Amino acid sequence: MEFQGLNNIQVEESRKKHGMNILHKNLPAGIKILRKLLGEPMLIILLLASLIYFFTGQLTEGIFMALAIILVSGISVFQEYRSSRAIGEIKKLTKAEISVFRNSKIDKIPSEDLVVGDIVQLSEGELIPADLMIIKAADCSVDESILSGESLPVAKSASDSLYAGTNIFSGMAYAEVKQIGLATKLGLLGKSMDEVEGGKSPLQYQIGRFVKYLSIFGLIAFLFVWYHNYKISGDYIFGFMRGLTLAMAVLPEEIPVALSTFMALGAFRMLKHNVLVKKAQAVETLGASTVICLDKTGTITENRMRLSQVLTVEEKEVKNFNPDLESVALHDLILYAMLASEPIPFDPMEKAIHAAYRKLNSGPAVESFNMLHEYPLGGKFPMMTHIHKSGQGEIFIACKGAPEGILNLCIKDNEEKKSFLRSVDQMTSEGSRVLAVAKSVKQKNEWPVDQHDFNWELLGLIALNDPPKEYIRDTIHKFQDAGIRVKMITGDYPGTAAAIGKQIGLINTEKFLTGEEVRMMTEIELKDTSGTIDVYARMLPEDKLKLIQALKDKGEVVAMTGDGVNDGPALKAANIGVAMGLRGSDIARQAASIILLDDNLSSMTKAVELGRRIFSNLQRAIGYIVSIHIPLISMVTLPLLLGWKYPHLFNPVHIIFLELVMGPTCSIVFENEPAEKSTVTRANRLKSGFPGMIRLGISALRGLVITVALLLILHSGISQGFSEDECRTLVFTGMVFSNIFLTLSVRSDVHSIFSSLKKKNFLVPLIILITSSVWIFTLLSPAMKELFQFELPEPGTIIGAIGISIVSVIWIDFFKVFRKEK
């Protein structure tokens, strides 16, 4: 073991002195919920109403309102607890781990457990968890843009500093922890690396603005009603209570509660399918995806390569790889391919090359070579070069990379070059990945700055086979059935990409675009072309970024998968960035909004289905809230404005009863609704607004029809000479039953109320049973009748009010029959 690291006693001593490696302390969940609860406008109104009832000697009403406060608070706490628990589970899985030397061995620990004095091992793509000092490094460069704003990576060597929040761009390093938590440079700048709860999503902004406008309207209406009633009665308290009643009717506090509940529980449901949602807006936009761009290696393919075919310059014939064949040319080809790979390979392709070299059973051992210099993977046609010294002192200069690039460096004759490219096409026709291998000799005492400046000699071609995963074709078809166009983006040779695309069932594999062609296109040209091309080959990170932007400009909602260090910009640019949890780099996981914990793409199809279900159910909940608030507001204001005989039917006790029904209905019942077939196969329309102008219009129309029905019930009662308490009973009954049937009606956009009863949701009959039971109790209990100021008219009159309220809801079922579910 190169480093001993701290022992357990030293770790505890350091932790006592310097604390934990965290940038901020989270408040306990209970305190967070309490603080949020105390800021709820509805709770403040209820407290005011309760205090006024007690102040004016109306003890029964005051006690009821106090109990209502407990109930409303209990429901809110329950919903917030469910949401915070779901978020908490997600946070546990987003905690980064780091390799650290302790007790003479290397372990993976959560980065927050690091202490000053620890020695850590960092490799390409990893986030730096604390402020460190490098002890030893190999070709290490760091992306410090989060602190400096400089986009180019900075080369690092022994004794250089590394800062928390930055990441290893290339190479590896061993470093000692110098500062942690708030003492780091990042901590002193006041930044946080908390990734789970980001800023507000577009829908949250829309809902916040909607609630804000309604709150302003509610305040104006409250002041108007207060003044109007005071002017008529001369009683401040009476006018104030009328105003509070209207304010309670106006406030749509269920909407933000429903949003937070749906998003948090939606993310938690996805977690059960190994889909980790880091950002709230991903739940909204996931179901809206119209295009998904897939990385080939590891996402589509098994990521378990084997060397399958070779072509040596000596024979110029494609052959299956046979390690038992005695051939100097074959030995040199595989030897130099191995030397151009990492000594300890991580990449599956390089692992396959090392395995092939070991099968040759000839030549010096890998361990006998000492790497002197490395040129990292780069260039228009990517290639990499390693310079080694053998145990006998011989210098080996080896490179491998894209055939197009290496052939250009090695061969000047166009016909010979075309011959090799035909061999490349032959090897890629079945989906194999092809690399060219070359060697050079040392010419000067110093190595050239650029690897292209060596005098290269071509050794041959090697083909590595990485077949598609067994389930991938079925997964692609599910995406397509859901209306999502699948595109494959890869750095591979075009022939390889096209062959794999055909195997997995992409729509258009006859045409493809290369990264070079993408770079040459204008934004408008790429925007016009991108809709029909499904295969993109030889793509560089900047090419991916340009393609993603073109698709977005075209109006597509784009999901993008990635796992590499250079995928970060494209993942951030996509509407939904999807990183791999097992093999993805820290940078990719940080940039992504979704992580596939098991690297299984089939999980995404379930996540899309859940995303569409969540969005659809949220729209239903919002539509329900709009529909039921319109008659609620109308019955508090219209009788007063119209100068009818009984202008003050509803008091705060009536409103809070209805609120206790509406809150759980929209945020608990609708959240549990199963998806309709049309929902699963249709993308959400994010651009249609909140919650969609057509849906909003239908919801408003529903509310207006219910309002007309309730006004009809009231007018009929007044015409028949009923007392105020009898009219109140009838209108309240109509309100309760229109609410019950509205709950059933909005469950489906295409099926009638009675058909929608077949949808399984045990909470629907439960909420109906509870609501009906409490309604009966308020009509029959003398104490409740006195509290609600009810008086029972003839049973036939009550049945008539129920019938009118039902008709005011089910009329829309006649229009549903004209809409056939797709």
Coordinates of C-alpha atoms in Angstrom, one line a residue, residues 268-725:
F268 CA -40.3 8.8 -5.0
R269 CA -42.3 6.5 -7.2
M270 CA -39.7 6.8 -9.9
L271 CA -37.0 5.9 -7.4
K272 CA -38.7 2.5 -6.9
H273 CA -37.9 1.9 -10.6
N274 CA -34.2 2.9 -10.1
V275 CA -34.8 6.3 -11.6
L276 CA -33.3 9.0 -9.4
V277 CA -34.9 12.5 -10.0
K278 CA -32.6 15.2 -8.8
K279 CA -34.6 18.3 -10.0
A280 CA -38.3 18.9 -9.6
Q281 CA -38.8 20.2 -13.2
A282 CA -37.6 16.8 -14.5
V283 CA -40.9 15.2 -13.2
E284 CA -42.8 17.8 -15.2
T285 CA -40.8 17.6 -18.4
L286 CA -40.0 13.9 -18.4
G287 CA -43.5 13.0 -19.6
A288 CA -43.3 15.8 -22.2
S289 CA -40.3 14.3 -24.0
T290 CA -40.6 14.1 -27.8
V291 CA -37.0 13.1 -28.6
I292 CA -34.4 11.1 -26.7
C293 CA -30.7 11.1 -27.7
L294 CA -28.9 8.0 -26.7
D295 CA -25.2 7.4 -26.2
K296 CA -24.3 4.1 -27.8
T297 CA -21.6 2.5 -25.7
G298 CA -22.9 1.2 -22.4
T299 CA -26.4 2.7 -22.9
I300 CA -27.4 0.8 -26.0
T301 CA -24.7 -1.9 -26.0
E302 CA -23.5 -4.3 -23.3
N303 CA -20.3 -2.3 -22.7
R304 CA -18.5 -5.7 -22.6
M305 CA -16.2 -5.7 -25.6
R306 CA -14.1 -8.4 -27.1
L307 CA -11.6 -8.2 -29.9
S308 CA -13.2 -10.0 -32.8
Q309 CA -11.4 -9.2 -36.1
V310 CA -8.0 -7.9 -37.2
L311 CA -6.3 -6.7 -40.3
T312 CA -2.5 -6.4 -40.5
V313 CA -0.7 -4.2 -43.1
E314 CA 1.3 -7.3 -44.0
E315 CA -1.7 -9.4 -45.1
K316 CA -4.3 -6.7 -45.8
E317 CA -7.2 -9.1 -45.2
V318 CA -9.8 -9.0 -42.6
K319 CA -9.6 -12.1 -40.4
N320 CA -11.2 -13.3 -37.2
F321 CA -8.9 -12.8 -34.2
N322 CA -7.0 -16.1 -33.5
P323 CA -4.5 -15.8 -30.6
D324 CA -3.0 -19.1 -31.5
L325 CA -1.9 -17.9 -34.9
E326 CA 1.9 -17.5 -35.0
S327 CA 2.3 -14.1 -36.8
V328 CA 4.8 -11.4 -36.0
A329 CA 2.5 -8.8 -37.7
L330 CA -0.4 -9.9 -35.5
H331 CA 1.7 -9.8 -32.4
D332 CA 3.0 -6.3 -33.1
L333 CA -0.5 -5.1 -33.9
I334 CA -1.9 -6.3 -30.6
L335 CA 1.2 -5.2 -28.6
Y336 CA 1.1 -1.6 -29.8
A337 CA -2.7 -1.5 -29.3
M338 CA -2.1 -2.6 -25.7
L339 CA 0.7 0.0 -25.2
A340 CA -1.6 2.7 -26.6
S341 CA -4.1 1.8 -23.8
E342 CA -4.0 2.7 -20.1
P343 CA -1.7 0.3 -18.1
I344 CA -4.6 -0.3 -15.8
P345 CA -7.6 -0.2 -18.1
F346 CA -11.0 1.1 -17.0
D347 CA -12.6 1.5 -20.5
P348 CA -14.2 -1.8 -21.7
M349 CA -12.5 -1.4 -25.1
E350 CA -9.1 -1.2 -23.5
K351 CA -9.9 -4.1 -21.2
A352 CA -10.6 -6.2 -24.3
I353 CA -7.3 -5.2 -25.9
H354 CA -5.4 -6.2 -22.7
A355 CA -7.3 -9.5 -22.6
A356 CA -6.4 -10.1 -26.3
Y357 CA -2.7 -9.4 -25.6
R358 CA -2.7 -11.8 -22.7
K359 CA -4.1 -14.5 -24.9
L360 CA -1.2 -14.2 -27.3
N361 CA 1.0 -15.9 -24.7
S362 CA 4.1 -14.2 -26.1
G363 CA 6.0 -10.9 -25.6
P364 CA 7.0 -9.1 -22.4
A365 CA 4.5 -8.7 -19.5
V366 CA 2.4 -5.6 -19.3
E367 CA 4.0 -4.7 -16.0
S368 CA 7.5 -4.6 -17.5
F369 CA 6.7 -1.4 -19.5
N370 CA 7.1 2.0 -17.9
M371 CA 5.1 4.8 -19.4
L372 CA 7.2 7.9 -20.0
H373 CA 4.7 10.2 -21.6
E374 CA 1.0 10.3 -22.6
Y375 CA -0.9 12.3 -25.2
P376 CA -4.6 12.1 -24.1
L377 CA -7.4 11.3 -26.5
G378 CA -8.1 14.2 -28.7
G379 CA -8.3 15.6 -32.2
K380 CA -10.9 15.9 -35.0
F381 CA -10.6 12.2 -35.4
P382 CA -9.8 11.1 -31.9
M383 CA -6.5 9.3 -31.2
M384 CA -4.3 8.8 -28.2
T385 CA -0.5 8.1 -27.9
H386 CA 1.6 6.5 -25.2
I387 CA 5.4 6.4 -25.0
H388 CA 6.8 3.4 -23.0
K389 CA 10.2 2.1 -22.0
S390 CA 10.6 -1.6 -21.8
G391 CA 12.7 -3.4 -19.1
Q392 CA 15.5 -3.7 -21.7
G393 CA 15.5 0.1 -22.3
E394 CA 13.8 0.0 -25.7
I395 CA 11.4 2.9 -26.5
F396 CA 7.9 2.1 -27.8
I397 CA 5.7 4.9 -29.3
A398 CA 2.2 3.6 -29.8
C399 CA -1.1 5.2 -30.9
K400 CA -4.6 4.0 -31.6
G401 CA -7.7 5.8 -32.6
A402 CA -10.2 6.7 -35.4
P403 CA -9.2 4.9 -38.7
E404 CA -9.8 8.1 -40.7
G405 CA -7.4 10.1 -38.7
I406 CA -4.6 7.6 -38.4
L407 CA -4.9 6.6 -42.1
N408 CA -4.4 10.2 -43.0
L409 CA -1.3 10.4 -40.9
C410 CA 0.2 7.1 -42.2
I411 CA -0.8 6.8 -45.9
K412 CA -0.4 9.3 -48.6
D413 CA -1.7 7.2 -51.6
N414 CA -5.4 7.8 -52.0
E415 CA -6.1 4.4 -53.5
E416 CA -4.4 2.6 -50.7
K417 CA -6.3 4.7 -48.2
K418 CA -9.6 3.9 -49.9
S419 CA -8.7 0.2 -49.8
F420 CA -8.2 0.3 -46.0
L421 CA -11.4 2.4 -45.6
R422 CA -13.3 -0.4 -47.5
S423 CA -12.0 -2.8 -45.0
V424 CA -13.2 -0.5 -42.2
D425 CA -16.6 -0.5 -43.7
Q426 CA -16.6 -4.3 -43.9
M427 CA -15.6 -4.6 -40.2
T428 CA -18.2 -2.1 -39.1
S429 CA -21.1 -3.6 -41.1
E430 CA -22.0 -5.8 -38.2
G431 CA -21.7 -3.1 -35.6
S432 CA -18.1 -3.6 -34.5
R433 CA -16.0 -0.7 -33.4
V434 CA -12.8 -0.3 -35.4
L435 CA -9.5 1.3 -34.4
A436 CA -6.4 1.8 -36.3
V437 CA -3.1 1.1 -34.6
A438 CA 0.3 2.7 -35.5
K439 CA 3.8 3.0 -34.2
S440 CA 6.7 5.5 -34.4
V441 CA 10.3 5.9 -33.4
K442 CA 12.0 8.5 -31.4
Q443 CA 13.7 11.2 -33.6
K444 CA 14.7 13.9 -31.2
N445 CA 15.6 14.2 -27.5
E446 CA 12.3 16.0 -26.8
W447 CA 8.8 14.7 -27.6
P448 CA 6.7 16.8 -30.0
V449 CA 4.0 19.1 -28.6
D450 CA 1.3 17.4 -30.7
Q451 CA 0.9 13.7 -31.2
H452 CA 0.2 14.2 -34.9
D453 CA 3.8 15.4 -35.4
F454 CA 5.3 11.9 -35.1
N455 CA 6.2 10.0 -38.2
W456 CA 3.6 7.2 -38.0
E457 CA 3.7 3.8 -39.5
L458 CA 0.4 1.9 -39.8
L459 CA 0.3 -1.6 -38.2
G460 CA -3.3 -2.5 -39.0
L461 CA -6.9 -2.4 -37.8
I462 CA -8.7 -4.1 -34.9
A463 CA -12.4 -4.6 -34.5
L464 CA -14.1 -4.8 -31.2
N465 CA -17.5 -6.2 -30.8
D466 CA -20.0 -4.8 -28.3
P467 CA -23.5 -6.2 -29.0
P468 CA -26.7 -4.3 -28.1
K469 CA -28.3 -5.3 -24.8
E470 CA -31.0 -7.9 -25.1
Y471 CA -33.8 -5.7 -24.0
I472 CA -32.8 -2.6 -25.9
R473 CA -34.8 -3.2 -29.1
D474 CA -38.0 -3.6 -27.1
T475 CA -37.2 -0.5 -25.1
I476 CA -36.7 1.5 -28.3
H477 CA -40.1 0.3 -29.6
K478 CA -41.7 1.4 -26.3
F479 CA -40.2 4.9 -26.7
Q480 CA -41.5 5.0 -30.3
D481 CA -45.0 3.8 -29.2
A482 CA -45.0 6.6 -26.7
G483 CA -44.4 9.1 -29.5
I484 CA -40.7 9.7 -28.6
R485 CA -38.3 9.8 -31.5
V486 CA -35.0 8.0 -30.6
K487 CA -31.7 9.2 -31.9
M488 CA -28.3 7.6 -31.4
I489 CA -25.2 9.8 -30.9
T490 CA -21.8 8.2 -30.9
G491 CA -18.2 8.9 -31.5
D492 CA -18.0 5.7 -33.5
Y493 CA -17.3 5.2 -37.2
P494 CA -20.5 5.9 -39.3
G495 CA -20.7 2.3 -40.5
T496 CA -20.7 1.0 -36.9
A497 CA -23.3 3.4 -35.8
A498 CA -25.6 2.6 -38.8
A499 CA -25.3 -1.1 -38.2
I500 CA -26.1 -0.8 -34.5
G501 CA -29.0 1.6 -35.3
K502 CA -30.5 -1.0 -37.7
Q503 CA -30.1 -3.8 -35.1
I504 CA -32.0 -1.9 -32.4
G505 CA -34.8 -0.7 -34.6
L506 CA -34.2 3.0 -35.2
I507 CA -36.6 4.5 -37.8
N508 CA -34.1 5.9 -40.2
T509 CA -30.7 4.2 -40.5
E510 CA -30.2 4.7 -44.2
K511 CA -29.0 8.3 -43.6
F512 CA -26.6 9.6 -41.0
L513 CA -24.7 12.8 -40.1
T514 CA -21.2 13.0 -38.9
G515 CA -19.8 15.5 -36.4
E516 CA -17.9 17.2 -39.2
E517 CA -21.1 17.7 -41.2
V518 CA -22.9 19.0 -38.1
R519 CA -20.1 21.5 -37.5
M520 CA -20.4 22.7 -41.2
M521 CA -24.2 23.2 -41.0
T522 CA -25.8 26.5 -40.1
E523 CA -28.2 26.4 -37.1
I524 CA -31.1 26.7 -39.5
E525 CA -29.9 23.8 -41.7
L526 CA -29.3 21.6 -38.7
K527 CA -32.7 22.5 -37.3
D528 CA -34.4 21.5 -40.6
T529 CA -32.3 18.3 -41.0
S530 CA -32.3 17.0 -37.4
G531 CA -36.0 15.9 -37.5
T532 CA -35.4 13.1 -39.9
I533 CA -31.8 11.9 -39.1
D534 CA -31.6 9.3 -36.3
V535 CA -27.9 8.3 -36.5
Y536 CA -25.1 10.7 -35.6
A537 CA -21.5 9.4 -35.8
R538 CA -18.0 10.8 -35.0
M539 CA -19.7 13.3 -32.7
L540 CA -17.6 15.5 -30.4
P541 CA -19.0 17.2 -27.2
E542 CA -19.5 20.5 -29.0
D543 CA -21.4 18.7 -31.8
K544 CA -23.7 17.1 -29.3
L545 CA -24.4 20.5 -27.8
K546 CA -25.2 22.0 -31.2
L547 CA -27.5 19.1 -32.1
I548 CA -29.4 19.4 -28.8
Q549 CA -29.9 23.1 -29.3
A550 CA -31.1 22.6 -32.8
L551 CA -33.7 20.0 -31.7
K552 CA -34.9 22.4 -28.9
D553 CA -35.2 25.3 -31.4
K554 CA -37.3 23.0 -33.5
G555 CA -39.8 22.8 -30.6
E556 CA -38.7 19.3 -29.4
V557 CA -38.5 18.4 -25.7
V558 CA -35.2 16.6 -25.6
A559 CA -33.9 14.0 -23.2
M560 CA -30.2 13.1 -23.5
T561 CA -28.2 10.3 -21.9
G562 CA -24.5 10.6 -21.1
D563 CA -21.8 9.3 -18.8
G564 CA -18.5 10.8 -19.8
V565 CA -16.6 13.9 -18.5
N566 CA -17.3 15.8 -21.8
D567 CA -21.1 15.0 -21.7
G568 CA -21.8 17.6 -19.0
P569 CA -22.6 20.6 -21.3
A570 CA -25.0 18.6 -23.5
L571 CA -26.7 17.1 -20.4
K572 CA -27.2 20.6 -19.0
A573 CA -28.5 21.9 -22.3
A574 CA -31.0 19.1 -22.8
N575 CA -34.5 19.6 -21.3
I576 CA -33.7 16.4 -19.3
G577 CA -30.2 15.2 -18.8
V578 CA -29.9 11.5 -18.0
A579 CA -26.7 10.1 -16.4
M580 CA -25.7 6.6 -15.6
G581 CA -25.5 5.7 -11.9
L582 CA -23.0 2.8 -12.1
R583 CA -20.5 3.9 -14.8
G584 CA -21.3 7.6 -15.1
S585 CA -18.7 10.2 -14.1
D586 CA -19.3 12.5 -11.2
I587 CA -19.5 15.4 -13.7
A588 CA -22.2 13.7 -15.8
R589 CA -24.2 12.9 -12.6
Q590 CA -23.9 16.5 -11.4
A591 CA -25.0 18.0 -14.7
A592 CA -28.0 15.5 -15.1
S593 CA -31.5 16.0 -13.8
I594 CA -32.1 12.2 -13.7
I595 CA -29.8 9.3 -12.9
L596 CA -30.5 5.7 -13.9
L597 CA -29.2 3.9 -10.8
D598 CA -28.9 0.6 -12.5
D599 CA -27.8 1.9 -15.9
N600 CA -30.8 0.2 -17.4
L601 CA -32.5 2.2 -20.1
S602 CA -35.7 0.3 -19.8
S603 CA -36.3 2.1 -16.5
M604 CA -36.7 5.3 -18.6
T605 CA -39.8 4.0 -20.3
K606 CA -41.5 3.4 -17.0
A607 CA -40.3 6.9 -15.8
V608 CA -41.8 8.5 -18.9
E609 CA -45.1 6.8 -18.2
L610 CA -45.0 7.9 -14.6
G611 CA -44.1 11.4 -15.7
R612 CA -47.0 11.6 -18.0
R613 CA -49.3 10.2 -15.4
I614 CA -48.1 12.7 -12.8
F615 CA -48.5 15.7 -15.1
S616 CA -52.0 14.5 -16.3
N617 CA -53.2 14.0 -12.7
L618 CA -51.8 17.4 -11.7
Q619 CA -53.7 19.0 -14.5
R620 CA -56.9 17.2 -13.3
A621 CA -56.3 18.3 -9.7
I622 CA -55.8 21.9 -10.9
G623 CA -58.9 21.7 -13.1
Y624 CA -60.9 20.4 -10.2
I625 CA -59.7 23.2 -7.9
V626 CA -60.6 25.9 -10.5
S627 CA -64.1 24.3 -11.1
I628 CA -65.0 24.1 -7.4
H629 CA -63.6 27.5 -6.4
I630 CA -65.8 29.4 -9.0
P631 CA -69.1 28.4 -7.4
L632 CA -67.6 28.8 -4.0
I633 CA -66.6 32.4 -4.7
S634 CA -69.9 33.1 -6.6
M635 CA -72.2 31.9 -3.8
V636 CA -70.4 34.2 -1.4
T637 CA -70.6 37.3 -3.6
L638 CA -73.4 37.0 -6.2
P639 CA -76.4 36.9 -3.8
L640 CA -74.9 40.0 -2.2
L641 CA -74.3 41.9 -5.4
L642 CA -77.7 40.9 -6.9
G643 CA -79.5 42.1 -3.8
W644 CA -81.2 38.8 -3.2
K645 CA -83.1 38.0 0.0
Y646 CA -80.5 35.8 1.6
P647 CA -77.1 37.3 0.7
H648 CA -75.0 35.7 3.5
L649 CA -75.6 31.9 3.1
F650 CA -72.0 30.8 3.8
N651 CA -69.9 31.5 6.9
P652 CA -66.3 30.5 7.6
V653 CA -67.6 27.2 9.1
H654 CA -69.1 26.2 5.7
I655 CA -66.1 27.1 3.7
I656 CA -63.7 25.2 6.0
F657 CA -65.9 22.1 5.7
L658 CA -65.6 22.3 1.9
E659 CA -61.8 23.0 2.2
L660 CA -61.4 19.9 4.3
V661 CA -62.9 17.9 1.4
M662 CA -61.1 19.7 -1.4
G663 CA -57.6 19.6 0.1
P664 CA -57.2 15.8 0.4
T665 CA -59.2 15.2 -2.8
C666 CA -56.8 17.2 -5.1
S667 CA -53.5 16.4 -3.4
I668 CA -54.0 12.8 -2.2
V669 CA -56.8 11.3 -4.2
F670 CA -55.8 12.6 -7.7
E671 CA -52.1 11.8 -7.0
N672 CA -53.1 8.2 -6.7
E673 CA -55.0 8.0 -10.0
P674 CA -53.9 5.4 -12.5
A675 CA -52.9 6.5 -16.0
E676 CA -55.3 6.4 -19.0
K677 CA -54.1 4.8 -22.2
S678 CA -54.2 8.1 -24.0
T679 CA -52.0 9.7 -21.3
V680 CA -49.3 7.1 -21.7
T681 CA -49.0 7.4 -25.5
R682 CA -49.3 11.2 -25.6
A683 CA -46.6 13.7 -24.6
N684 CA -47.4 16.4 -22.2
R685 CA -47.8 19.8 -23.8
L686 CA -45.7 22.0 -21.7
K687 CA -46.1 25.0 -24.0
S688 CA -49.9 25.0 -23.6
G689 CA -49.6 27.0 -20.3
F690 CA -51.0 26.4 -16.9
P691 CA -52.8 24.0 -16.9
G692 CA -53.6 24.4 -20.6
M693 CA -55.9 27.0 -21.9
I694 CA -58.5 24.5 -23.3
R695 CA -58.5 22.6 -20.0
L696 CA -58.7 25.8 -18.0
G697 CA -61.6 27.0 -20.1
I698 CA -63.4 23.7 -19.7
S699 CA -62.8 23.8 -15.9
A700 CA -64.1 27.4 -15.7
L701 CA -67.2 26.4 -17.7
R702 CA -67.8 23.5 -15.4
G703 CA -67.6 25.9 -12.4
L704 CA -70.0 28.4 -14.1
V705 CA -72.5 25.7 -14.8
I706 CA -72.4 24.5 -11.1
T707 CA -72.8 28.2 -10.1
V708 CA -75.9 28.5 -12.2
A709 CA -77.3 25.3 -10.7
L710 CA -76.7 26.5 -7.1
L711 CA -78.2 29.9 -7.9
L712 CA -81.2 28.1 -9.4
I713 CA -81.5 26.1 -6.1
L714 CA -81.3 29.2 -4.1
H715 CA -83.8 31.1 -6.2
S716 CA -86.2 28.2 -6.1
G717 CA -86.0 28.1 -2.3
I718 CA -86.6 31.8 -2.0
S719 CA -89.6 31.6 -4.5
Q720 CA -91.2 28.8 -2.4
G721 CA -90.8 30.9 0.8
F722 CA -88.2 28.8 2.5
S723 CA -86.3 30.3 5.4
E724 CA -82.7 31.4 5.2
D725 CA -81.5 28.2 7.1

